[in-house]
Coordinates of C-alpha atoms and ligand atoms in Angstrom, one line a residue:
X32 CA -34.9 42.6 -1.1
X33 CA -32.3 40.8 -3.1
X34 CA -32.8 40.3 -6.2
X35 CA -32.2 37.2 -8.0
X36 CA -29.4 38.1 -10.4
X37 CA -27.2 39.6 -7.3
X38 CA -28.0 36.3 -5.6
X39 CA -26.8 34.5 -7.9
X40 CA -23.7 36.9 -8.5
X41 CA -23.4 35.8 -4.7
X42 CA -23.6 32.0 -5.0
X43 CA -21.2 32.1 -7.6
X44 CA -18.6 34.1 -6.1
X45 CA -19.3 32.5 -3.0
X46 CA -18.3 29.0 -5.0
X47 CA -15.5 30.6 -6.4
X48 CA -13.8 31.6 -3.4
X49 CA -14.9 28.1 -2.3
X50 CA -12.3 26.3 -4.5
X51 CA -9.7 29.4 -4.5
X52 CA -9.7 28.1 -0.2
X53 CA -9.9 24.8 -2.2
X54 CA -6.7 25.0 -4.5
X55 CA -4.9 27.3 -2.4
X56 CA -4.8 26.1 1.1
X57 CA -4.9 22.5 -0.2
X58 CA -1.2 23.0 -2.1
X59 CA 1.6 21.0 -0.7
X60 CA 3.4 23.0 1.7
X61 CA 6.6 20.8 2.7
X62 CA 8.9 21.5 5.4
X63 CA 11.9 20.0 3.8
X64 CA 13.3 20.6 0.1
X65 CA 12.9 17.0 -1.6
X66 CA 15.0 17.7 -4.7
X67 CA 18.0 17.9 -2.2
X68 CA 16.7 14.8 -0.1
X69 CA 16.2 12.4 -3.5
X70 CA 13.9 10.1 -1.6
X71 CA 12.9 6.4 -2.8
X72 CA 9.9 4.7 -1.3
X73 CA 9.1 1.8 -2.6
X74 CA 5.4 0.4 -2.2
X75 CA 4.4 -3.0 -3.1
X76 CA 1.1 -4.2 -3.4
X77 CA -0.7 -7.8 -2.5
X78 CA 1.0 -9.1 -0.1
X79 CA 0.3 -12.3 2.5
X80 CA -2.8 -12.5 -0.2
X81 CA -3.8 -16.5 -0.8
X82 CA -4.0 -16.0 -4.2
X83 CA -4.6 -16.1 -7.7
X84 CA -3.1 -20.2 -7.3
X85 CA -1.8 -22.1 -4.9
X86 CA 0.6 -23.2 -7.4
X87 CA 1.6 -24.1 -10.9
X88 CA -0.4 -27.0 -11.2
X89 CA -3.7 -24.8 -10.3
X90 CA -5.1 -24.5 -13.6
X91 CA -4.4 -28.0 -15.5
X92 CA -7.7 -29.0 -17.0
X93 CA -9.7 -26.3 -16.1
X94 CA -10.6 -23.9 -18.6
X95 CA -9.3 -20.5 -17.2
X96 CA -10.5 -18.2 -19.9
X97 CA -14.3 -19.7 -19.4
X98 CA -14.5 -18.6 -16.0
X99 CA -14.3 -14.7 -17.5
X100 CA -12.7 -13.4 -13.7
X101 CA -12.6 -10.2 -16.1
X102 CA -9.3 -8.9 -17.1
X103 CA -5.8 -8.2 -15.7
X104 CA -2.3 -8.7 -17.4
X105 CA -1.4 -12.8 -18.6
X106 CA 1.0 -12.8 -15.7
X107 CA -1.5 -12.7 -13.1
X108 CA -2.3 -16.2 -14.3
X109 CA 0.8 -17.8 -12.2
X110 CA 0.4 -15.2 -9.3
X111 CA 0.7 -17.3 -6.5
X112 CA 1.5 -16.4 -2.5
X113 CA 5.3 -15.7 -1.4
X114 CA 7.5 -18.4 0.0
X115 CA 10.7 -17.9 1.9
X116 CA 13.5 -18.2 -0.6
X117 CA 10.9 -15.6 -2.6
X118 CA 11.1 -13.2 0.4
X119 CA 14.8 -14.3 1.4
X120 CA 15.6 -13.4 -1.8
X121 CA 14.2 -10.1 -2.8
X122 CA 15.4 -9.1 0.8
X123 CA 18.9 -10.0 -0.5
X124 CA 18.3 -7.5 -3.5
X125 CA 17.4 -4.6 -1.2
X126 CA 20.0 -5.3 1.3
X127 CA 22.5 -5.1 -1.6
X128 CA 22.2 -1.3 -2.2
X129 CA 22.7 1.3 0.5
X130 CA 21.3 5.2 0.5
X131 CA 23.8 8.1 1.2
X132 CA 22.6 7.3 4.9
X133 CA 24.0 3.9 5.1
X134 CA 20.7 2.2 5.4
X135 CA 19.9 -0.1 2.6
X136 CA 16.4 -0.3 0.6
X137 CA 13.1 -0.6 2.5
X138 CA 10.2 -2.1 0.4
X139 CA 6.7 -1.7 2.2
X140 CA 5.0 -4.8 1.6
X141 CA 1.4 -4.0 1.8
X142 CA -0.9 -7.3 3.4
X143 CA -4.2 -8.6 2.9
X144 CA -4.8 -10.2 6.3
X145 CA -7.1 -12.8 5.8
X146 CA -8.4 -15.8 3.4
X147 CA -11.1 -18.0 2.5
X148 CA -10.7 -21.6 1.4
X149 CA -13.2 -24.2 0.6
X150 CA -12.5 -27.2 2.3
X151 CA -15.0 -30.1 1.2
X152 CA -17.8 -28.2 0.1
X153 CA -17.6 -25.9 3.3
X154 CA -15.9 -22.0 4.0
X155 CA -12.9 -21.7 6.1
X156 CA -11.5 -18.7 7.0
X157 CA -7.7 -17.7 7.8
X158 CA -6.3 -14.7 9.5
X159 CA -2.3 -14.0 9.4
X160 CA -0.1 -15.7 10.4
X161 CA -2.2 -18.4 9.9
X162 CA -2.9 -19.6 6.0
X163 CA -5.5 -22.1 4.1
X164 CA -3.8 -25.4 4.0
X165 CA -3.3 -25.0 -0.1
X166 CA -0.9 -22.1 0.7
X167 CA 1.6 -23.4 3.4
X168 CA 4.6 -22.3 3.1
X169 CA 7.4 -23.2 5.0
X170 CA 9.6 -20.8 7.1
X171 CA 7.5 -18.4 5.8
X172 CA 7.5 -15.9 8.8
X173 CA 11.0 -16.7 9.6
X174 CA 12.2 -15.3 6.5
X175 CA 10.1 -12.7 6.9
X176 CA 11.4 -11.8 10.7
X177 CA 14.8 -12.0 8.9
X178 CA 13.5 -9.2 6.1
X179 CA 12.3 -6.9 8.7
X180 CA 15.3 -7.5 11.2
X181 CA 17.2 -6.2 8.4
X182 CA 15.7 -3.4 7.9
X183 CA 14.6 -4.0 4.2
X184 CA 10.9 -5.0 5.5
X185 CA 8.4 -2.3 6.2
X186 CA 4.6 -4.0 6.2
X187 CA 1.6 -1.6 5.5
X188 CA -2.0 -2.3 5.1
X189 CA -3.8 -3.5 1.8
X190 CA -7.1 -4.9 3.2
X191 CA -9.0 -8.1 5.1
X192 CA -9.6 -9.9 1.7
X193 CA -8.7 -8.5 -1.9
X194 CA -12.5 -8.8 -2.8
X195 CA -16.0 -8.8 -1.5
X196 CA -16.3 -12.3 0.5
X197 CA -20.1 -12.1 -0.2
X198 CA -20.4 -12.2 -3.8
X199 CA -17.1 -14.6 -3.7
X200 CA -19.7 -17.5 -1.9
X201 CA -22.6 -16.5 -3.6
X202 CA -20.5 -16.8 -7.0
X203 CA -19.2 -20.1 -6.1
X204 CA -22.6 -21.5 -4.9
X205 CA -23.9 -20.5 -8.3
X206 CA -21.4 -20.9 -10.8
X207 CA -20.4 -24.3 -11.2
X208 CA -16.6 -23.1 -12.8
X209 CA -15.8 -20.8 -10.1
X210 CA -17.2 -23.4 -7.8
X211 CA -14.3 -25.9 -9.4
X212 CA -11.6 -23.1 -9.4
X213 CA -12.7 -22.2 -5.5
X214 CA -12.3 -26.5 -5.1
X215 CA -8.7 -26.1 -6.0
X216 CA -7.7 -22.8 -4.0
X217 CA -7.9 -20.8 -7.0
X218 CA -8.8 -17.4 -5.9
X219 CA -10.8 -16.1 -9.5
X220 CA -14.1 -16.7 -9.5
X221 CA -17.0 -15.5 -12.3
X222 CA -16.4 -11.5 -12.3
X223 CA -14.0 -11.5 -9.5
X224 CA -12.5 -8.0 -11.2
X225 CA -15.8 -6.1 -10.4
X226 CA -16.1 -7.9 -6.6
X227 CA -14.3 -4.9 -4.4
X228 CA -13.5 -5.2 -1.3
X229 CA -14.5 -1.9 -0.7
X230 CA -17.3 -1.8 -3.4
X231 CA -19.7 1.5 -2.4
X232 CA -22.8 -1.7 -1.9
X233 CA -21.0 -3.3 1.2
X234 CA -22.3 -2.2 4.5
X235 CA -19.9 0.0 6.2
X236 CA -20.6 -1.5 10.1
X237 CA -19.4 -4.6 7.9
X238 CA -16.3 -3.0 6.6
X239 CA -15.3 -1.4 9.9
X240 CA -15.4 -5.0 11.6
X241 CA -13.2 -6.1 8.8
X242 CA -10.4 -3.5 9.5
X243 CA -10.3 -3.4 13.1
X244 CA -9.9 -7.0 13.2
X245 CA -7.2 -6.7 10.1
X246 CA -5.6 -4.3 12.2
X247 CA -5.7 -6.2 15.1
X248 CA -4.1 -9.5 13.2
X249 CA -1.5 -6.3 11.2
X250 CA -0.2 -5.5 15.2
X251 CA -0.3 -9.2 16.3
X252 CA 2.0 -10.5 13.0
X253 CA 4.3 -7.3 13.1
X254 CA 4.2 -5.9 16.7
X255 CA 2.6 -2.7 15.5
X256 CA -0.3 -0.9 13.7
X257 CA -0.4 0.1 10.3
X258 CA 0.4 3.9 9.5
X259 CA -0.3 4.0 5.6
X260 CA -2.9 1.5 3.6
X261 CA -3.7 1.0 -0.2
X262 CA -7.2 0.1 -0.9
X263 CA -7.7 -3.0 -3.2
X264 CA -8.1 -2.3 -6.7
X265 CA -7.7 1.3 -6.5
X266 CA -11.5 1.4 -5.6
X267 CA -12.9 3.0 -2.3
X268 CA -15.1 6.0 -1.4
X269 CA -15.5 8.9 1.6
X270 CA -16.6 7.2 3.7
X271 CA -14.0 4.9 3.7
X272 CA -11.5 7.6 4.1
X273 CA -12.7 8.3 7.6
X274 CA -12.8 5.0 8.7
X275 CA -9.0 4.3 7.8
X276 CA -8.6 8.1 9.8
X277 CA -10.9 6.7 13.4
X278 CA -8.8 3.2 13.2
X279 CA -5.3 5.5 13.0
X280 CA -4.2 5.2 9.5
X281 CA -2.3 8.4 8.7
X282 CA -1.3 7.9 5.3
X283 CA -3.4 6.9 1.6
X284 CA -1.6 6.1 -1.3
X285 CA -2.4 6.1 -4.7
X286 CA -5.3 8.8 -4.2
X287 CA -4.8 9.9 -8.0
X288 CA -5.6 6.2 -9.1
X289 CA -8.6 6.3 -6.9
X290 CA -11.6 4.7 -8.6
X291 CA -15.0 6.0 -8.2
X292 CA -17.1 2.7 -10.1
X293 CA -20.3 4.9 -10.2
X294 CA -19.2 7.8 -11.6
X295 CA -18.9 8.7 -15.1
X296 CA -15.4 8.4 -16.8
X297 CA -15.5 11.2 -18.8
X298 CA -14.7 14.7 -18.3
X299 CA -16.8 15.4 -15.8
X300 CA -16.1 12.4 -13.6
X301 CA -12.2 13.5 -14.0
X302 CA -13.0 17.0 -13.3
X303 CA -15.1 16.3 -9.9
X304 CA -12.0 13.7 -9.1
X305 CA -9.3 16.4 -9.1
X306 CA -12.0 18.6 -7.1
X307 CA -12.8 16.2 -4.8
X308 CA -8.9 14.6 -4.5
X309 CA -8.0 18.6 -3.3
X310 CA -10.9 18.9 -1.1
X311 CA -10.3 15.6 0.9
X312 CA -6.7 17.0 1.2
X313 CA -8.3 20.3 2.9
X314 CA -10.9 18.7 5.0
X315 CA -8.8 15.7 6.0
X316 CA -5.3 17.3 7.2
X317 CA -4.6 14.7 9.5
X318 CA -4.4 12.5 6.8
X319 CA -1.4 12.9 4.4
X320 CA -2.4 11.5 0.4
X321 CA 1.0 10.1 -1.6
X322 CA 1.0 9.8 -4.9
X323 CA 2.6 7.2 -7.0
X324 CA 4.8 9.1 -9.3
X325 CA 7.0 6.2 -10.7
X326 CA 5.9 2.6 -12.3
X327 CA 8.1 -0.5 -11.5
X328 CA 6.0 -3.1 -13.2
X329 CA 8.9 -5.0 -15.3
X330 CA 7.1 -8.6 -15.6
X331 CA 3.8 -7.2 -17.6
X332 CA 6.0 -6.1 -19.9
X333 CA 7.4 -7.2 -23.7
X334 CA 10.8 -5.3 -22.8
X335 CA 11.6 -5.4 -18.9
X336 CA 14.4 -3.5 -19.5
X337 CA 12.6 -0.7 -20.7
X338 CA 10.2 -0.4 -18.2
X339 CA 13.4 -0.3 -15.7
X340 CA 14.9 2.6 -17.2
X341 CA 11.4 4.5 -17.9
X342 CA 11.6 3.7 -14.1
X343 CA 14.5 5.3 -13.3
X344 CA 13.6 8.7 -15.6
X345 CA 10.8 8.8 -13.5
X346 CA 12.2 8.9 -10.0
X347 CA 14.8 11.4 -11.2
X348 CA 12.0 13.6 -12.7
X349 CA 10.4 13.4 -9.8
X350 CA 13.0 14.4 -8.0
X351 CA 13.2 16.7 -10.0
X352 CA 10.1 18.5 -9.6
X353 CA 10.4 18.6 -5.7
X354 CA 8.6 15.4 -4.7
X355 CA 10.1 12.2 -3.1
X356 CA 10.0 9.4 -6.2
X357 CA 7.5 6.9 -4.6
X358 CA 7.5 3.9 -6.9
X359 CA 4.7 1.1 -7.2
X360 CA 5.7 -2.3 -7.7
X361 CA 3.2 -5.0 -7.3
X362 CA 4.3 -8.5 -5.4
X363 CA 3.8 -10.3 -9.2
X364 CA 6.9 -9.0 -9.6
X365 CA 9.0 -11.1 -7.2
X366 CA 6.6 -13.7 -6.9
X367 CA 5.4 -16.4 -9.0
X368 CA 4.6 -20.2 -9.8
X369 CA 7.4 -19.8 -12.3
X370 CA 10.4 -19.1 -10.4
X371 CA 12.2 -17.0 -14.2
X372 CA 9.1 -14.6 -13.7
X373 CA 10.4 -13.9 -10.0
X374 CA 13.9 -13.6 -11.1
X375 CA 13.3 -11.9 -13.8
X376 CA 11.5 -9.0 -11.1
X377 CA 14.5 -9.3 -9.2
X378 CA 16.9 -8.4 -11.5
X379 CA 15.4 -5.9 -12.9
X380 CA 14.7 -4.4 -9.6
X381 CA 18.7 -4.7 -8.6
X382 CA 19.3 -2.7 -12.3
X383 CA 17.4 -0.1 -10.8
X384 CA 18.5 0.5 -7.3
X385 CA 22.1 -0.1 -8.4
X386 CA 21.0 2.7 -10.8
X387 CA 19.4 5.0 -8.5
X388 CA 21.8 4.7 -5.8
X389 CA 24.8 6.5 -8.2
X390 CA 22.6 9.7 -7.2
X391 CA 23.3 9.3 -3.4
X392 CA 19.4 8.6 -2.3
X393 CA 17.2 7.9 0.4
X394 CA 15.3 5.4 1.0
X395 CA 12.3 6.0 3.4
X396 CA 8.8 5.1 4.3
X397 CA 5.6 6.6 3.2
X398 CA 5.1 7.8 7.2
X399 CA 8.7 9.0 7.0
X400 CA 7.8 11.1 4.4
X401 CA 4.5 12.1 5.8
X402 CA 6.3 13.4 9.1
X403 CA 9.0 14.7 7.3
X404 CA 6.8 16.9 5.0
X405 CA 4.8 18.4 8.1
X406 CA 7.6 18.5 10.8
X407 CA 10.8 17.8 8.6
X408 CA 11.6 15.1 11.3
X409 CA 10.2 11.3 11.4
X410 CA 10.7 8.7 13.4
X411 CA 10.3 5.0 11.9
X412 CA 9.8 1.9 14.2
X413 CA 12.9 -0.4 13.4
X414 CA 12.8 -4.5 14.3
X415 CA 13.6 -5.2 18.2
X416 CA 12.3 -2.2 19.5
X417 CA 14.4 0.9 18.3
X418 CA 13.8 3.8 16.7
X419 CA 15.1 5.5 13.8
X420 CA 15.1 9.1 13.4
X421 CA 15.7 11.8 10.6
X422 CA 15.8 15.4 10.7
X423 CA 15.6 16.9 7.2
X424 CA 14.9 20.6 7.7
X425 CA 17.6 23.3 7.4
X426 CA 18.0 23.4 10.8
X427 CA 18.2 21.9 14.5
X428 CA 15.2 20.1 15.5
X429 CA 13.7 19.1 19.3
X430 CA 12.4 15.6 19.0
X431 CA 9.6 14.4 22.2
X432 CA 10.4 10.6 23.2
X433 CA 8.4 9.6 25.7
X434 CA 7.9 6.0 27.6
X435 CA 9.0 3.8 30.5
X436 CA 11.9 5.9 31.3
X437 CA 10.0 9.0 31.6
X438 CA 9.8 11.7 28.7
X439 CA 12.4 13.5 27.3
X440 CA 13.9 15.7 24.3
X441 CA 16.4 14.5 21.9
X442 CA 18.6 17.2 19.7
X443 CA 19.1 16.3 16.2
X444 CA 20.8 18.5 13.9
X445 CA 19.8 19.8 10.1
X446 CA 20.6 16.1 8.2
X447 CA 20.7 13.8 11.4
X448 CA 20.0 10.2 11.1
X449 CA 20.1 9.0 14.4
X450 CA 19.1 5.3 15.8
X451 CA 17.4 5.6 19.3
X452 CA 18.2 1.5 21.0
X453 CA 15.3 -0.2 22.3
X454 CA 14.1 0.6 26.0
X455 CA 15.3 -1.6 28.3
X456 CA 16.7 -0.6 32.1
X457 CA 18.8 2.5 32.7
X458 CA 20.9 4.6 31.1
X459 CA 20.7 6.3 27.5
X460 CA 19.8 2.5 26.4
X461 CA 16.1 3.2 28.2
X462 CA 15.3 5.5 25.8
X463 CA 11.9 4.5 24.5
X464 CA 11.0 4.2 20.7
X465 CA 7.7 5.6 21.2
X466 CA 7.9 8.7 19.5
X467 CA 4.7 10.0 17.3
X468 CA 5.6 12.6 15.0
X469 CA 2.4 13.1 12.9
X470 CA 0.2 15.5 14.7
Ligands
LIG99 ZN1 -4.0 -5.4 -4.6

């Protein structure tokens, strides 16, 4: 017979060991040094979102502070949907500054796919490409095309709506100023801040319907699926997780921002957050989590230019400490009813890379640096069909291509960047871009 103090002895040893597997297994093992790589990813938040205004004129007579959407920064007021010279621009910016590879700046713009618009007193829905009336925006997608022909354009996946669609109708049938803000194509509506898309109430057959049509409309607007995703405000839960993992998603960023809205915010909320943040990293090893390490968030601020330079202290101390510098910038910053906000972001954002790019970086994806870290070779989907490819292990590396013309192994030595042409016909031209390098 066992007797109870030896049982317990044995639970908690047996827990102990439990999170030793925990901490120990779950550490980052990389297969490539990133303080000699000095890698740059830039994500960026919101876009393709309908939203906060359609434009400038959104807000006259209306009284903005009375319909308590909850808070966010002032700027947020004039956040408004991209337009072509916005992206044109901005593209111009990152084309301007080139890595130690040649390539210039990639920015991963990450969408919400879809919108809701009331049209005379009645719900209309829009999927990308398509947009509510209110936000047309002309040679839109061509600039776009141009952004991502460039190679300064790398879409991932934000989410279907940017809220809870639900409570947005239900708000707007009951709340006569959301129901005049909603009228205008304002977005906000009476505690939009607490509405999350991905809110722990919503029912998850609901939420998978939602993101495999998003990822459906991702493929048809960008000619392939998603490979990393941000949830909307920071705010999702398990069982989200391993949806985004069956519909292919590979890569989570932000997991230490991750907000868990009914659990407590003290210290024992923080302390089951780092348990739980290392134990989805053991259970889930398909899945690679990236942490934003760097803040780019120069229009919030009093003093832009300080916010640009904390920026760049971070990516170098980063660096640093053996991680790629992945930087968070949110599409406020380049995009705006007033055009001296967007400019403002711009500038601020050339500063930096012009800044960043003395060190000799690179700039990559967040899958590039997901494959890179397990296999020290990635392989990034380029406009048109090719592929580009890395190796940045010490040593030689075997890549698989496989497709039309058959499968077959291309050498890449230690440092190799290497673009592989789009398939078409015979000859080393046929060589395929379909190359997964995750599992
Ligand atoms: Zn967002």
């Amino acid at each position: 017979m066992i007797r109870p103090r030896v049982a317990l002895a044995c639970v908690v040893a047996a827990l102990a060991g439990l999170l030793a597997v925990a901490f120990g297994l779950g550490s980052d093992r990389a297969a490539v040094d990133w303080s000699a790589q000095r890698a740059v990813v830039l994500e960026s938040d919101d876009w393709g979102l309908a939203g906060f205004v359609p434009d400038g004129g959104a807000w006259e007579g209306l009284e903005r502070q009375a319909l308590a959407p909850g808070r966010f920064p002032d700027v947020y007021w004039g956040s408004t949907l991209e337009d072509s010279a916005q992206v044109a621009d901005l593209a111009a910016v990152l084309a301007g500054v080139r890595g130690r590879d040649g390539l210039p700046a990639v920015l991963q713009p990450n969408y919400i796919m879809g919108a809701l618009d009331l049209v005379d007193g009645r719900w209309r829905e829009s999927r990308l490409p398509d947009l509510p009336d209110r936000y047309r925006r002309d040679g839109l997608w061509p600039a776009v095309d141009a952004a991502l022909a460039a190679g300064v354009w790398h879409p991932e996946y934000h989410g279907a709506w940017h809220y809870d669609p639900a409570l947005r109708r239900e708000r707007v049938a009951t709340d006569p100023l959301s129901r005049q803000a909603a009228e205008r194509g304002i977005l906000l509506f009476e505690g939009s801040e607490g509405a999350w898309e991905l809110g722990p109430w919503r029912p998850l057959p609901v939420l998978e319907a939602e993101l495999a049509r998003g990822i459906a409309d991702f493929r048809r607007c960008f000619g392939r699926p998603p490979a990393a995703v941000i949830a909307p405000d920071y705010t999702w839960d398990g069982r989200i997780e391993t949806l985004w993992v069956d519909h292919g998603l590979r890569v989570i960023q932000g997991k230490r921002e991750q907000q868990h809205p009914r659990r407590s915010s003290g210290a024992p909320g923080r302390l089951l957050k780092v348990l739980e943040r290392r134990w989805s990293k053991l259970t889930r090893p398909g899945l690679t989590y990236l942490e934003r390490n760097c803040r780019f968030e120069p229009v919030q601020a009093a003093d832009p230019a300080a916010v640009t330079a904390a920026c760049v202290a971070q990516i170098r101390r980063a660096w640093a400490r053996g991680e790629p510098a992945v930087v968070e910038t949110h599409r406020v910053n380049f995009v705006h009813t007033d055009p001296a906000v967007a400019a403002l972001g711009r500038d601020q954002l050339a500063g930096l890379l012009a800044e960043v790019a003395v060190d000799g970086p690179v700039f990559l994806t967040d899958a590039e640096v997901a494959q890179l870290g397990r296999r020290g070779v990635s392989a990034r989907p380029l406009a048109d069909g090719r592929t580009l490819l890395r190796n940045a292990a010490r040593s030689r590396r075997a890549v698989a291509v496989s497709g039309t013309a058959g499968t077959g192994l291309v050498m890449l030595p230690a440092g190799a960047v290497v673009v592989l042409p789009a398939g078409s016909g015979e000859g080393p031209a046929s060589v395929p871009a379909e190359v997964d390098l995750f599992d």
